[in-house]
Tab-separated table of C-alpha atoms in Angstrom:
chain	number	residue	atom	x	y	z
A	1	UNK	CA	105.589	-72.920	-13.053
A	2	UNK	CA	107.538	-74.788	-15.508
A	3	UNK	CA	109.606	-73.388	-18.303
A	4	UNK	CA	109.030	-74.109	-22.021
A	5	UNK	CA	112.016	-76.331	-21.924
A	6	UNK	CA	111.381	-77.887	-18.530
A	7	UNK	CA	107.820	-78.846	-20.348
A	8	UNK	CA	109.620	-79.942	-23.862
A	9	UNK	CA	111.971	-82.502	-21.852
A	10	UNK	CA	109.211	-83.675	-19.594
A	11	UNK	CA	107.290	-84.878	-23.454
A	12	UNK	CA	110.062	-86.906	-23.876
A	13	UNK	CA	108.130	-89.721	-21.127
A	14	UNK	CA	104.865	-89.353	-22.698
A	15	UNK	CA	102.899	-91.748	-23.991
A	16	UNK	CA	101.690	-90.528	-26.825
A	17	UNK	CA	104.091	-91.868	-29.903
A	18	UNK	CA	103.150	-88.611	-31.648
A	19	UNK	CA	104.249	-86.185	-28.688
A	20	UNK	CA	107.119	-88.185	-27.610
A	21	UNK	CA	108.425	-88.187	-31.225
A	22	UNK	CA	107.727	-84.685	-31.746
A	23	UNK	CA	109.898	-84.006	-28.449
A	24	UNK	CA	112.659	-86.070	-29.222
A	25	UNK	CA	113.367	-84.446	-32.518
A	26	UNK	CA	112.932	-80.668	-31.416
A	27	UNK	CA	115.323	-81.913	-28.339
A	28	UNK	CA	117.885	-83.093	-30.976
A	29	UNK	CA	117.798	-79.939	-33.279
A	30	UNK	CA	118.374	-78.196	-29.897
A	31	UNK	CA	121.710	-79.950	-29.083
A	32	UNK	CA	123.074	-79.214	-32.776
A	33	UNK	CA	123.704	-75.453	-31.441
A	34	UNK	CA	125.960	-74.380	-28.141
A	35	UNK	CA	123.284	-72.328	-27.118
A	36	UNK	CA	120.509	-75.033	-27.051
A	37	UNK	CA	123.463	-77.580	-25.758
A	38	UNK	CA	123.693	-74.895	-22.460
A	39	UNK	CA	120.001	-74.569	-22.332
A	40	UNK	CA	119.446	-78.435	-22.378
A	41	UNK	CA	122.407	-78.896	-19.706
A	42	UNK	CA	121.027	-77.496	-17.097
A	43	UNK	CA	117.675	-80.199	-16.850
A	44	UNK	CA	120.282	-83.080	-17.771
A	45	UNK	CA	118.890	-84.858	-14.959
A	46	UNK	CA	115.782	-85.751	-15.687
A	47	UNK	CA	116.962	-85.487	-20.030
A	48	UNK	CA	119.414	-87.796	-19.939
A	49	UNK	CA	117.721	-90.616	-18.293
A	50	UNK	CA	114.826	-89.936	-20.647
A	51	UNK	CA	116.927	-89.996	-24.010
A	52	UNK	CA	118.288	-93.148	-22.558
A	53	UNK	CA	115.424	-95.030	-22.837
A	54	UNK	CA	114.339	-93.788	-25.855
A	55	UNK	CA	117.158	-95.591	-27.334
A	56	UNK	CA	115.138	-98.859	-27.782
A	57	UNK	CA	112.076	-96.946	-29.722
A	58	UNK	CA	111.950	-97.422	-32.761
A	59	UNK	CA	113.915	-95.634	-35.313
A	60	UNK	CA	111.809	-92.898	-35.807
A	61	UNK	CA	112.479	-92.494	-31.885
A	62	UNK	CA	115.607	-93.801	-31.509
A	63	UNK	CA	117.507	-92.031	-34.058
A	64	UNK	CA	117.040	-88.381	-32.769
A	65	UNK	CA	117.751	-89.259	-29.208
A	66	UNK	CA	120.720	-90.844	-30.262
A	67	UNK	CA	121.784	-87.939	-31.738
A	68	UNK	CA	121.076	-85.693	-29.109
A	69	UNK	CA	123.712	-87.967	-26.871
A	70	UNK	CA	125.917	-88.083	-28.799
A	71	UNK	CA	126.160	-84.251	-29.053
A	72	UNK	CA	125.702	-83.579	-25.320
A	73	UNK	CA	128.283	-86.125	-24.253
A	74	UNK	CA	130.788	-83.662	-26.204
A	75	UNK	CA	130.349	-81.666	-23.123
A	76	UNK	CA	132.869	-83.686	-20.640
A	77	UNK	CA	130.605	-82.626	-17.606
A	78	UNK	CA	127.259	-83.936	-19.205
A	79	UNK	CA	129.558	-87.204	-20.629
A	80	UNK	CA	130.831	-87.548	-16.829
A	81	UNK	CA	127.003	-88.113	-16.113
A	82	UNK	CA	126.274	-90.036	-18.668
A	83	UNK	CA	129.123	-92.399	-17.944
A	84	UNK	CA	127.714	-92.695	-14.290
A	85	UNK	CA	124.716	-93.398	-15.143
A	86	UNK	CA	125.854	-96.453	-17.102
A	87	UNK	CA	125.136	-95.431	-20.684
A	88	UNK	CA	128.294	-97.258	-21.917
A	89	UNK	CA	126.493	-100.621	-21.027
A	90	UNK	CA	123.466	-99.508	-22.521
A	91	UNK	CA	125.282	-98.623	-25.718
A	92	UNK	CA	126.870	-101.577	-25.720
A	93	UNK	CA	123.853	-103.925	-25.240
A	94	UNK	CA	121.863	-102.054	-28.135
A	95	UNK	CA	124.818	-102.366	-30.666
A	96	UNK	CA	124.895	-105.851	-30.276
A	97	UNK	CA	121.325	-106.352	-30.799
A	98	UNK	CA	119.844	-107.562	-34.337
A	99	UNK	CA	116.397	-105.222	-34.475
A	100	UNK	CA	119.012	-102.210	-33.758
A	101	UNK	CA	119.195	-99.257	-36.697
A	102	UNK	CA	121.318	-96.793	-34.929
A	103	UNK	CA	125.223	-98.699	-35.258
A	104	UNK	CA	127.055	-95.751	-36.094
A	105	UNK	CA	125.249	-93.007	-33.520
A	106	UNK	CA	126.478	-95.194	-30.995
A	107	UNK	CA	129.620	-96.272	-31.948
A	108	UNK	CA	130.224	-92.326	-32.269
A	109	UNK	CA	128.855	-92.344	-28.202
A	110	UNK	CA	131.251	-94.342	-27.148
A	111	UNK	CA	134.301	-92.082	-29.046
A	112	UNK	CA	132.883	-88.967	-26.813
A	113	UNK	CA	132.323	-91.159	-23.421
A	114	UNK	CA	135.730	-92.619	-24.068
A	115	UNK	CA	137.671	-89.297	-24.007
A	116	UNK	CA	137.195	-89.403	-20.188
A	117	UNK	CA	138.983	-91.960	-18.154
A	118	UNK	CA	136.083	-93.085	-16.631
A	119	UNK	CA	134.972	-93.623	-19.733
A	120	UNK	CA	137.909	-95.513	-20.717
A	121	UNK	CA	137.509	-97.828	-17.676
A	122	UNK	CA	133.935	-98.488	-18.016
A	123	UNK	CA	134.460	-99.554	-21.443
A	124	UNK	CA	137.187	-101.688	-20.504
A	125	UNK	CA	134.824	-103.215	-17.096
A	126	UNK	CA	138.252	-103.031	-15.107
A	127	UNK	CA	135.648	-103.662	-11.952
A	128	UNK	CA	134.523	-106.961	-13.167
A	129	UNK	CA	137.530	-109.506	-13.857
A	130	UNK	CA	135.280	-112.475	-15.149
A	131	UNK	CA	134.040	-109.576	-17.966
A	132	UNK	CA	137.292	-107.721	-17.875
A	133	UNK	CA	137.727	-106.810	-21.904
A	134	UNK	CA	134.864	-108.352	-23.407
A	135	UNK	CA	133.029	-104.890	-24.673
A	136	UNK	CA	136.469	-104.130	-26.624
A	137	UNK	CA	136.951	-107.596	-27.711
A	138	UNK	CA	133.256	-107.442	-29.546
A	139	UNK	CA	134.056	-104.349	-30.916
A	140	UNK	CA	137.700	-104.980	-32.485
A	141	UNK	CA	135.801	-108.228	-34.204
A	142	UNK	CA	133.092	-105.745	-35.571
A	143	UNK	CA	135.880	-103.512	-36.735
A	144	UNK	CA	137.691	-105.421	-38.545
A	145	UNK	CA	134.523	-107.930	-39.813
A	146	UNK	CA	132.566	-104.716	-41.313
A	147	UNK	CA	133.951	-103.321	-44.742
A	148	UNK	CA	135.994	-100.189	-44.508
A	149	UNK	CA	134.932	-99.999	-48.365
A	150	UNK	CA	131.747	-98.496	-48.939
A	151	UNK	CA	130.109	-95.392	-47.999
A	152	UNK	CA	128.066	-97.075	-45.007
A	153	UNK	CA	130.849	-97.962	-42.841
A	154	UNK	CA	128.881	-98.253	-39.049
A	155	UNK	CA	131.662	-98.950	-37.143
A	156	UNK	CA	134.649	-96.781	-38.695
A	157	UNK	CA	134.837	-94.255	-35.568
A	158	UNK	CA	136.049	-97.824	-33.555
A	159	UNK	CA	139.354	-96.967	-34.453
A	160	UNK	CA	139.173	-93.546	-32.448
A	161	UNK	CA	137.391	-95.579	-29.571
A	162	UNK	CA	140.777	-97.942	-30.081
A	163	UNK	CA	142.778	-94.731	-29.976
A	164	UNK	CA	141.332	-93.100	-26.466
A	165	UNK	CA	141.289	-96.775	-24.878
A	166	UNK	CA	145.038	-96.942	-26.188
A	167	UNK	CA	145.885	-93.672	-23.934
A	168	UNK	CA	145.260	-95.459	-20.905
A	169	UNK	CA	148.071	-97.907	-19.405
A	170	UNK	CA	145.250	-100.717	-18.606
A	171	UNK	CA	143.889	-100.268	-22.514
A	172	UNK	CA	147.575	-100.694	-23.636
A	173	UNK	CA	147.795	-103.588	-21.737
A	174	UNK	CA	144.750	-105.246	-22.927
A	175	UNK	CA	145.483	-104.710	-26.138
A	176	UNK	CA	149.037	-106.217	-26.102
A	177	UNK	CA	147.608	-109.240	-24.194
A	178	UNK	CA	149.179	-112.038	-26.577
A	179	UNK	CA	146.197	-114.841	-26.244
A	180	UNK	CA	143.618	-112.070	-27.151
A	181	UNK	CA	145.275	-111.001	-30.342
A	182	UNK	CA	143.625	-108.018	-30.476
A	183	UNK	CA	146.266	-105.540	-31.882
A	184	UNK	CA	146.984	-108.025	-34.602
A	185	UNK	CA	143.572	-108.371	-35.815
A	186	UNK	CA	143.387	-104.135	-35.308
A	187	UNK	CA	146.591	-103.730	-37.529
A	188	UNK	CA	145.492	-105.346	-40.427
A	189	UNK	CA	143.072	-102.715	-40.919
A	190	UNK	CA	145.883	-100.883	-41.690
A	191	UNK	CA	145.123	-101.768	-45.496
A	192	UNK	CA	141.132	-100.256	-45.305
A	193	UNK	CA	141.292	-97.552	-48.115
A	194	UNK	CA	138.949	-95.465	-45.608
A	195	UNK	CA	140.907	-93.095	-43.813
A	196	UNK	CA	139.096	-92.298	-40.517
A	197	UNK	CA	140.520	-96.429	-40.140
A	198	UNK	CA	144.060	-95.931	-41.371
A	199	UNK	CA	144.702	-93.246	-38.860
A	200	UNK	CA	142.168	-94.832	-36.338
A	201	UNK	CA	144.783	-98.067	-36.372
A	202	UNK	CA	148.193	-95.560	-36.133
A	203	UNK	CA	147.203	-93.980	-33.343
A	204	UNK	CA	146.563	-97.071	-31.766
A	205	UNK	CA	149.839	-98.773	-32.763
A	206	UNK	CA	151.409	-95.493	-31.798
A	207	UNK	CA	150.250	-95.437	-28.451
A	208	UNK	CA	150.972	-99.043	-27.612
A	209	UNK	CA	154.098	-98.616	-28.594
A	210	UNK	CA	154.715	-96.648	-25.685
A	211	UNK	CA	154.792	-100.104	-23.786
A	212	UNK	CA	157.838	-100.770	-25.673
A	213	UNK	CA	160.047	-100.541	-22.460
A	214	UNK	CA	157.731	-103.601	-20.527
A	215	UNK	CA	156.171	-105.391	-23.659
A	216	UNK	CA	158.877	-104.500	-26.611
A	217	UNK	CA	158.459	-108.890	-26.835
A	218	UNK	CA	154.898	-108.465	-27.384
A	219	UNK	CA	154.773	-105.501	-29.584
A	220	UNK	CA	157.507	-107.470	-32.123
A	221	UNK	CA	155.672	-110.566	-32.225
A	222	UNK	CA	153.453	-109.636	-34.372
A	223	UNK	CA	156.371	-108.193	-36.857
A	224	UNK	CA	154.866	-109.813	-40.073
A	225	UNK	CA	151.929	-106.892	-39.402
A	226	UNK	CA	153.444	-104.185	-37.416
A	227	UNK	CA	156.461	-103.145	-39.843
A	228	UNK	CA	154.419	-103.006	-43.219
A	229	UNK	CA	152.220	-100.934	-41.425
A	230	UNK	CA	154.541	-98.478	-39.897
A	231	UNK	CA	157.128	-98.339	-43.085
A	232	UNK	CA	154.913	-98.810	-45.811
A	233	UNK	CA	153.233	-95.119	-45.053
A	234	UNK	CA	157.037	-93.722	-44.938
A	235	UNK	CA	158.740	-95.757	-47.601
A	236	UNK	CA	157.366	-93.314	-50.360
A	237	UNK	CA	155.681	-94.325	-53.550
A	238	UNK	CA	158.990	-95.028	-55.664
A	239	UNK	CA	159.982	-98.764	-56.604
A	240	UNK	CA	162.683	-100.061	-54.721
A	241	UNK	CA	166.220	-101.116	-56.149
A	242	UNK	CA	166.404	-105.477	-55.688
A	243	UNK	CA	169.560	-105.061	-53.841
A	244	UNK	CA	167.302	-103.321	-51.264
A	245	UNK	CA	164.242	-105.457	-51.212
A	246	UNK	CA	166.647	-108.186	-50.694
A	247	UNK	CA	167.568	-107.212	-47.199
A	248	UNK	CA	163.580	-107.114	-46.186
A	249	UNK	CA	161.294	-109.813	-45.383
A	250	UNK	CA	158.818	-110.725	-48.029
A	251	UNK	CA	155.844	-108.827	-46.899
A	252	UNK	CA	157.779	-105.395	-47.410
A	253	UNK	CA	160.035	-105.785	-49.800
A	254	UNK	CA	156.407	-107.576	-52.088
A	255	UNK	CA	154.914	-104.201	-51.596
A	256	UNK	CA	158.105	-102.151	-51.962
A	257	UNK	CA	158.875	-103.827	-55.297
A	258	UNK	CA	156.276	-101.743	-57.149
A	259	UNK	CA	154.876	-98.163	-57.192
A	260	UNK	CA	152.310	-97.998	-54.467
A	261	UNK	CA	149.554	-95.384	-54.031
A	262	UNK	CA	151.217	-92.684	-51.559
A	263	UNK	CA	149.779	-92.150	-47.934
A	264	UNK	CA	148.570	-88.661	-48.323
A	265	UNK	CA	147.908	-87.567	-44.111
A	266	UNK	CA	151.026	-86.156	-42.632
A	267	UNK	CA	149.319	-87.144	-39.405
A	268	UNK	CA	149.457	-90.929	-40.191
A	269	UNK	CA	152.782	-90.678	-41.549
A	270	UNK	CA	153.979	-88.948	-38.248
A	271	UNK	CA	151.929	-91.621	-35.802
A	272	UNK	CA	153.780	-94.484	-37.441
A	273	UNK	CA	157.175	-92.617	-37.233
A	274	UNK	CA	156.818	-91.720	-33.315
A	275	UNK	CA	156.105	-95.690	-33.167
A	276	UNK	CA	159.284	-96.814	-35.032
A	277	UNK	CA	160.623	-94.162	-32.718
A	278	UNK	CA	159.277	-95.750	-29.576
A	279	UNK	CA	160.023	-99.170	-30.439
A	280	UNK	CA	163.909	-98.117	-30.991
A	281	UNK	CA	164.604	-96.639	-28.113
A	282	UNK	CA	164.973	-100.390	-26.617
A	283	UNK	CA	167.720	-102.359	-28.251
A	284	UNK	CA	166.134	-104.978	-29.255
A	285	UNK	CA	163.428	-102.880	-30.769
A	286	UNK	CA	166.740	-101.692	-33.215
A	287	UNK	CA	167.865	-104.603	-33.679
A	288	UNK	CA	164.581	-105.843	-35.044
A	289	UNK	CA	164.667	-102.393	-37.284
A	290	UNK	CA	167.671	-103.028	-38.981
A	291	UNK	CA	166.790	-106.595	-39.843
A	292	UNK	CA	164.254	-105.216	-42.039
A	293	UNK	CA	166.505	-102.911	-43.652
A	294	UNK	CA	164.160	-100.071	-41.588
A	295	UNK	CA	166.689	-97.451	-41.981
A	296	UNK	CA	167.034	-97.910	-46.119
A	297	UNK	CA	163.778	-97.261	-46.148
A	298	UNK	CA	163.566	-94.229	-43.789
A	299	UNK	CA	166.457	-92.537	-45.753
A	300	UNK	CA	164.633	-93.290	-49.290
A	301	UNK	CA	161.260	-92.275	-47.391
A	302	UNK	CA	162.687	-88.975	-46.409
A	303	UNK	CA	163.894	-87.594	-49.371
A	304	UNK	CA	160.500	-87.406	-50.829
A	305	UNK	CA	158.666	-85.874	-47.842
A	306	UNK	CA	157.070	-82.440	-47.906
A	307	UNK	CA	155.649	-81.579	-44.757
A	308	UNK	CA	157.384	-80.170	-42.065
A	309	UNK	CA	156.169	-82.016	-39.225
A	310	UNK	CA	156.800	-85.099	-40.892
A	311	UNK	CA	160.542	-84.218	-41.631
A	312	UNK	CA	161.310	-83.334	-37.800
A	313	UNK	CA	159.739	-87.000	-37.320
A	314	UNK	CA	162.443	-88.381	-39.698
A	315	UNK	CA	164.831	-86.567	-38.003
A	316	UNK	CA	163.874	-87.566	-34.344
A	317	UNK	CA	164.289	-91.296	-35.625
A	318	UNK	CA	166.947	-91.063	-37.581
A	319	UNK	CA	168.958	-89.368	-34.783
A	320	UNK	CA	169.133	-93.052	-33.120
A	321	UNK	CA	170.035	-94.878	-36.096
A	322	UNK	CA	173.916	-94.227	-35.544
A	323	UNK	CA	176.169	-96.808	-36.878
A	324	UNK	CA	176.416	-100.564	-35.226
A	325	UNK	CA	180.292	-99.842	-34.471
A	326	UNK	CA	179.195	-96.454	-32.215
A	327	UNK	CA	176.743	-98.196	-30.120
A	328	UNK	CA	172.831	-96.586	-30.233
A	329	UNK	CA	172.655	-93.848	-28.225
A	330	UNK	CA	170.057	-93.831	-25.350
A	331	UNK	CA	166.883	-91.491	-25.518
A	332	UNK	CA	165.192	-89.641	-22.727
A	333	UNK	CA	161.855	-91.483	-21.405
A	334	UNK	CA	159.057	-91.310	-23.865
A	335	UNK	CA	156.125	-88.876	-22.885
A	336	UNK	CA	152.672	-89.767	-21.879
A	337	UNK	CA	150.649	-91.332	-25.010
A	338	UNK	CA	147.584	-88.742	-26.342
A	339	UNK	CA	145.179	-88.945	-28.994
């Protein structure tokens, strides 16, 4: 005899609008608690198929059982089978179509499926070379074509989607690819005054620096971007003397030649610093610091920073910035790039 549960699920294929509804919203309130998460888990095979297809309902529908995904797949086993089932694609091809009211439920999907590396390389279709890319391409152009400056910002959580991909050696690579241009468009989202962005973008740059060893060449073209947005956060919020600003390239010593609004998350100040870091470990990657009159601003930056963690990441650079007449010193081997 079935259970309750077994019997609440099962609603979710009826055909009345009215039951099905009712189903997918008391299936949604379940998933908001561990205990109904548990409870749920355990008929995920015939629920997850079901909440699948509920996706293209209408909002009413859709809504709830895009909620209810999106909290299950924080359970990596229940993601796992969601990935293999090919709920990425599905995401995917609802985002992109124009009758669809649920942007930002699935964008937040994705973040959860992409914290698996399966998830990473379905996202990335590493199976299918002629389509190899194309899912993050279309969602770096929504990133950084939506406003970061309102209230109603569907696809903000990209940047953590940019941030898991950016883990993964193959989702470095892509994004480093010079004809795609993707980490240039992604950087200049550095500006968004939205802050799940600005620390969506460092850990991204942060983690792609870690192909600074192989792709230092491709990392520094795009030096007009990257260094505003990894010394800006660091320089302080002080003006800067003109004897300094005159050793910088115009797009940092511009913004370093008035007071400037601070950057208030240790955490983004600490990504960008464990990128300088990264990048200077090669010597070309210091030689392209000091031609920006990096360390100037590193030694002005530190002097006004407070937190702790933030300090020892001063420090950790700063330890390689000995002077040109010593020679740089050589680093051990970076560690494996995280979230």
């Amino acid at each position: 005899m079935a259970t309750e549960l077994e019997e609440l699920v099962e609603f979710l294929s009826s055909t009345s609008p009215t039951v099905k509804k009712a189903a997918v919203e008391i299936v949604s309130g379940l998933t908001g608690s561990e205990e109904g998460l548990q409870s749920l888990a355990k008929y995920s095979e015939i629920l997850l198929p079901s909440l699948s297809r509920l996706l293209n309902e209408s909002k009413e529908v859709s809504e709830p059982a895009a909620q209810a995904l999106v909290n299950l797949s924080q359970n990596s086993e229940l993601a796992g089978k969601m990935i293999r089932m090919g709920l990425i694609k599905v995401a995917m091809d609802m985002l992109y179509k124009p009758e669809s009211c649920i942007t930002r439920l699935l964008v937040m999907l994705l973040v959860n499926l992409t914290q698996l590396d399966d998830g990473v390389s379905s996202l990335l279709q590493i199976d299918d070379e002629k389509m190899h890319g194309l899912h993050i391409m279309k969602l770096v152009r929504s990133f950084c074509r939506s406003s970061g400056e309102t209230s109603d910002d569907q696809f903000e959580h990209v940047g953590s989607i940019l941030v898991n991909i950016s883990k993964t050696e193959d989702g470095r690579k892509l994004l480093l690819e010079p004809k795609r241009g993707l980490l240039k468009q992604i950087i200049r989202q550095f500006d968004s005054t939205n802050q799940l962005r600005k620390k969506g973008v460092a850990g991204t740059i942060r983690n792609c620096c870690f192909e600074a060893k192989n792709q230092l060449q491709n990392i520094l073209l795009i030096s007009e971007f990257l260094w505003p947005a990894l010394l800006l956060p660091v320089a302080g919020s002080k003006t800067y003397s003109e004897q300094d600003i005159s050793k910088m390239p115009p797009e940092l010593g511009s913004a370093l030649s008035i007071e400037r609004e601070p950057v208030t998350d240790p955490d983004i100040r600490v990504q960008t610093l464990e990128a300088i870091y990264l990048i200077i470990l090669e010597e070309a990657g210091r030689r392209a610091f000091w031609s920006v009159n990096g360390p100037r601003i590193l030694q002005l930056g530190y002097e006004y920073e407070e937190d702790s963690k933030a300090m020892r990441a001063f420090e950790q650079v700063g330890s390689l910035l000995v002077e040109e007449t010593g020679g740089p010193e050589e680093s051990s081997e970076p560690t494996k790039a995280e979230s």
